[in-house]
mmCIF file of C-alpha atoms in Angstrom:
data_model
loop_
_atom_site.group_PDB
_atom_site.id
_atom_site.type_symbol
_atom_site.label_atom_id
_atom_site.label_comp_id
_atom_site.label_asym_id
_atom_site.label_seq_id
_atom_site.Cartn_x
_atom_site.Cartn_y
_atom_site.Cartn_z
ATOM 1 C CA UNK A 17 -275.252 -109.281 -37.243
ATOM 2 C CA UNK A 18 -277.567 -111.331 -39.443
ATOM 3 C CA UNK A 19 -274.617 -113.323 -40.797
ATOM 4 C CA UNK A 20 -273.507 -114.149 -37.246
ATOM 5 C CA UNK A 21 -276.959 -115.525 -36.414
ATOM 6 C CA UNK A 22 -276.954 -117.535 -39.644
ATOM 7 C CA UNK A 23 -273.432 -118.792 -38.957
ATOM 8 C CA UNK A 24 -274.335 -119.776 -35.391
ATOM 9 C CA UNK A 25 -277.322 -121.763 -36.687
ATOM 10 C CA UNK A 26 -275.149 -123.659 -39.188
ATOM 11 C CA UNK A 27 -272.372 -124.321 -36.646
ATOM 12 C CA UNK A 28 -274.866 -125.713 -34.129
ATOM 13 C CA UNK A 29 -276.004 -128.213 -36.764
ATOM 14 C CA UNK A 30 -272.405 -129.077 -37.643
ATOM 15 C CA UNK A 31 -271.434 -129.684 -34.020
ATOM 16 C CA UNK A 32 -274.702 -131.326 -32.930
ATOM 17 C CA UNK A 33 -273.330 -134.884 -32.993
ATOM 18 C CA UNK A 34 -269.630 -134.040 -33.198
ATOM 19 C CA UNK A 35 -267.403 -135.539 -30.508
ATOM 20 C CA UNK A 36 -264.036 -134.486 -31.940
ATOM 21 C CA UNK A 37 -261.699 -131.700 -30.947
ATOM 22 C CA UNK A 38 -259.090 -131.376 -28.239
ATOM 23 C CA UNK A 39 -259.423 -131.317 -24.474
ATOM 24 C CA UNK A 40 -258.167 -128.257 -22.617
ATOM 25 C CA UNK A 41 -258.691 -128.016 -18.877
ATOM 26 C CA UNK A 42 -261.282 -130.778 -18.972
ATOM 27 C CA UNK A 43 -263.384 -129.083 -21.682
ATOM 28 C CA UNK A 44 -263.697 -130.349 -25.243
ATOM 29 C CA UNK A 45 -262.849 -127.601 -27.777
ATOM 30 C CA UNK A 46 -263.708 -128.074 -31.470
ATOM 31 C CA UNK A 47 -264.020 -124.482 -32.662
ATOM 32 C CA UNK A 48 -263.437 -120.843 -31.801
ATOM 33 C CA UNK A 49 -265.605 -118.116 -33.301
ATOM 34 C CA UNK A 50 -265.352 -114.354 -33.360
ATOM 35 C CA UNK A 51 -267.487 -112.168 -35.636
ATOM 36 C CA UNK A 52 -267.274 -113.813 -39.074
ATOM 37 C CA UNK A 53 -264.091 -115.806 -38.275
ATOM 38 C CA UNK A 54 -264.338 -119.483 -37.402
ATOM 39 C CA UNK A 55 -261.426 -121.638 -36.279
ATOM 40 C CA UNK A 56 -261.916 -125.391 -36.410
ATOM 41 C CA UNK A 57 -259.859 -127.455 -33.971
ATOM 42 C CA UNK A 58 -259.170 -131.156 -34.425
ATOM 43 C CA UNK A 59 -256.932 -133.782 -32.860
ATOM 44 C CA UNK A 60 -255.881 -135.296 -36.205
ATOM 45 C CA UNK A 61 -255.778 -134.611 -39.912
ATOM 46 C CA UNK A 62 -258.570 -137.122 -40.512
ATOM 47 C CA UNK A 63 -260.754 -135.477 -37.887
ATOM 48 C CA UNK A 64 -260.214 -132.045 -39.443
ATOM 49 C CA UNK A 65 -261.097 -133.281 -42.939
ATOM 50 C CA UNK A 66 -264.274 -134.887 -41.564
ATOM 51 C CA UNK A 67 -265.236 -131.670 -39.747
ATOM 52 C CA UNK A 68 -264.558 -129.579 -42.875
ATOM 53 C CA UNK A 69 -266.749 -131.926 -44.936
ATOM 54 C CA UNK A 70 -269.604 -131.685 -42.423
ATOM 55 C CA UNK A 71 -269.283 -127.889 -42.336
ATOM 56 C CA UNK A 72 -269.253 -127.695 -46.124
ATOM 57 C CA UNK A 73 -272.345 -129.921 -46.371
ATOM 58 C CA UNK A 74 -274.397 -127.958 -43.820
ATOM 59 C CA UNK A 75 -273.237 -124.589 -45.176
ATOM 60 C CA UNK A 76 -274.213 -125.511 -48.738
ATOM 61 C CA UNK A 77 -277.710 -126.426 -47.550
ATOM 62 C CA UNK A 78 -278.200 -122.754 -46.608
ATOM 63 C CA UNK A 79 -276.441 -121.203 -49.585
ATOM 64 C CA UNK A 80 -273.168 -120.593 -47.754
ATOM 65 C CA UNK A 81 -269.714 -121.824 -48.654
ATOM 66 C CA UNK A 82 -266.168 -121.959 -47.378
ATOM 67 C CA UNK A 83 -263.775 -119.511 -49.021
ATOM 68 C CA UNK A 84 -260.761 -121.799 -49.397
ATOM 69 C CA UNK A 85 -258.660 -118.884 -50.685
ATOM 70 C CA UNK A 86 -258.928 -117.344 -47.213
ATOM 71 C CA UNK A 87 -258.794 -120.634 -45.286
ATOM 72 C CA UNK A 88 -255.561 -121.847 -43.717
ATOM 73 C CA UNK A 89 -254.557 -124.899 -41.721
ATOM 74 C CA UNK A 90 -251.789 -124.975 -39.154
ATOM 75 C CA UNK A 91 -250.521 -128.138 -37.506
ATOM 76 C CA UNK A 92 -249.343 -127.751 -33.928
ATOM 77 C CA UNK A 93 -247.852 -130.758 -32.191
ATOM 78 C CA UNK A 94 -245.481 -131.176 -29.309
ATOM 79 C CA UNK A 95 -243.233 -133.666 -31.107
ATOM 80 C CA UNK A 96 -242.980 -131.648 -34.369
ATOM 81 C CA UNK A 97 -243.353 -134.909 -36.322
ATOM 82 C CA UNK A 98 -242.879 -134.426 -40.077
ATOM 83 C CA UNK A 99 -245.881 -132.096 -40.343
ATOM 84 C CA UNK A 100 -243.849 -129.897 -42.687
ATOM 85 C CA UNK A 101 -244.301 -132.548 -45.384
ATOM 86 C CA UNK A 102 -248.071 -131.967 -45.451
ATOM 87 C CA UNK A 103 -248.854 -129.244 -48.000
ATOM 88 C CA UNK A 104 -252.651 -129.264 -47.798
ATOM 89 C CA UNK A 105 -255.531 -130.737 -45.839
ATOM 90 C CA UNK A 106 -258.775 -130.973 -47.734
ATOM 91 C CA UNK A 107 -258.665 -127.907 -49.971
ATOM 92 C CA UNK A 108 -256.849 -125.792 -47.367
ATOM 93 C CA UNK A 109 -253.204 -124.800 -47.595
ATOM 94 C CA UNK A 110 -251.042 -125.790 -44.617
ATOM 95 C CA UNK A 111 -248.874 -123.007 -43.224
ATOM 96 C CA UNK A 112 -246.437 -122.610 -40.360
ATOM 97 C CA UNK A 113 -247.911 -119.304 -39.189
ATOM 98 C CA UNK A 114 -250.647 -116.784 -39.904
ATOM 99 C CA UNK A 115 -252.175 -113.638 -38.489
ATOM 100 C CA UNK A 116 -255.506 -114.301 -36.782
ATOM 101 C CA UNK A 117 -257.524 -111.467 -35.240
ATOM 102 C CA UNK A 118 -254.431 -109.260 -35.421
ATOM 103 C CA UNK A 119 -252.045 -111.646 -33.675
ATOM 104 C CA UNK A 120 -249.323 -113.780 -35.221
ATOM 105 C CA UNK A 121 -249.849 -117.420 -34.363
ATOM 106 C CA UNK A 122 -247.241 -119.999 -35.293
ATOM 107 C CA UNK A 123 -246.894 -123.732 -34.964
ATOM 108 C CA UNK A 124 -244.186 -123.509 -32.303
ATOM 109 C CA UNK A 125 -246.812 -122.588 -29.717
ATOM 110 C CA UNK A 126 -244.552 -119.758 -28.549
ATOM 111 C CA UNK A 127 -245.440 -116.054 -28.377
ATOM 112 C CA UNK A 128 -241.864 -114.983 -29.136
ATOM 113 C CA UNK A 129 -242.438 -114.177 -32.823
ATOM 114 C CA UNK A 130 -245.619 -112.233 -32.021
ATOM 115 C CA UNK A 131 -243.782 -110.178 -29.390
ATOM 116 C CA UNK A 132 -240.971 -109.403 -31.869
ATOM 117 C CA UNK A 133 -243.537 -108.426 -34.503
ATOM 118 C CA UNK A 134 -245.303 -106.045 -32.097
ATOM 119 C CA UNK A 135 -241.994 -104.473 -31.045
ATOM 120 C CA UNK A 136 -241.141 -103.918 -34.721
ATOM 121 C CA UNK A 137 -244.538 -102.285 -35.325
ATOM 122 C CA UNK A 138 -243.898 -99.989 -32.349
ATOM 123 C CA UNK A 139 -240.437 -99.068 -33.706
ATOM 124 C CA UNK A 140 -241.916 -98.159 -37.084
ATOM 125 C CA UNK A 141 -244.600 -96.043 -35.408
ATOM 126 C CA UNK A 142 -241.994 -94.288 -33.242
ATOM 127 C CA UNK A 143 -239.850 -93.353 -36.249
ATOM 128 C CA UNK A 144 -242.862 -91.673 -37.841
ATOM 129 C CA UNK A 145 -243.406 -89.376 -34.854
ATOM 130 C CA UNK A 146 -242.400 -85.747 -35.273
ATOM 131 C CA UNK A 147 -241.632 -83.063 -32.738
ATOM 132 C CA UNK A 148 -244.400 -80.632 -31.896
#
């Protein structure tokens, strides 16, 4: 709980004068937070690097840091323009998919792979059931 309060304080400073992010339904979105997980959202690679630098600066001022071993970047675009050539952004590895809060998210924007993954988990669980 204390970490969440601390994290909220730092993120408010980071986003105080930040105008970046993407627009969804008329609202500007630059981050999503749940418990100790933070997702930064940017419209471009340059914007993301700038936001990461601001976050790193403000975090360091309070003795916090970004664990780049646990940090991932995923590029999602409608045109699928050559983003596979980008291997890293800042100090973060670029991936095509990852599990976030228990759900598989991939750069296609589709839920198909997540649905297949959940069905497979259910199959495995069903094979472990025994008769009573």
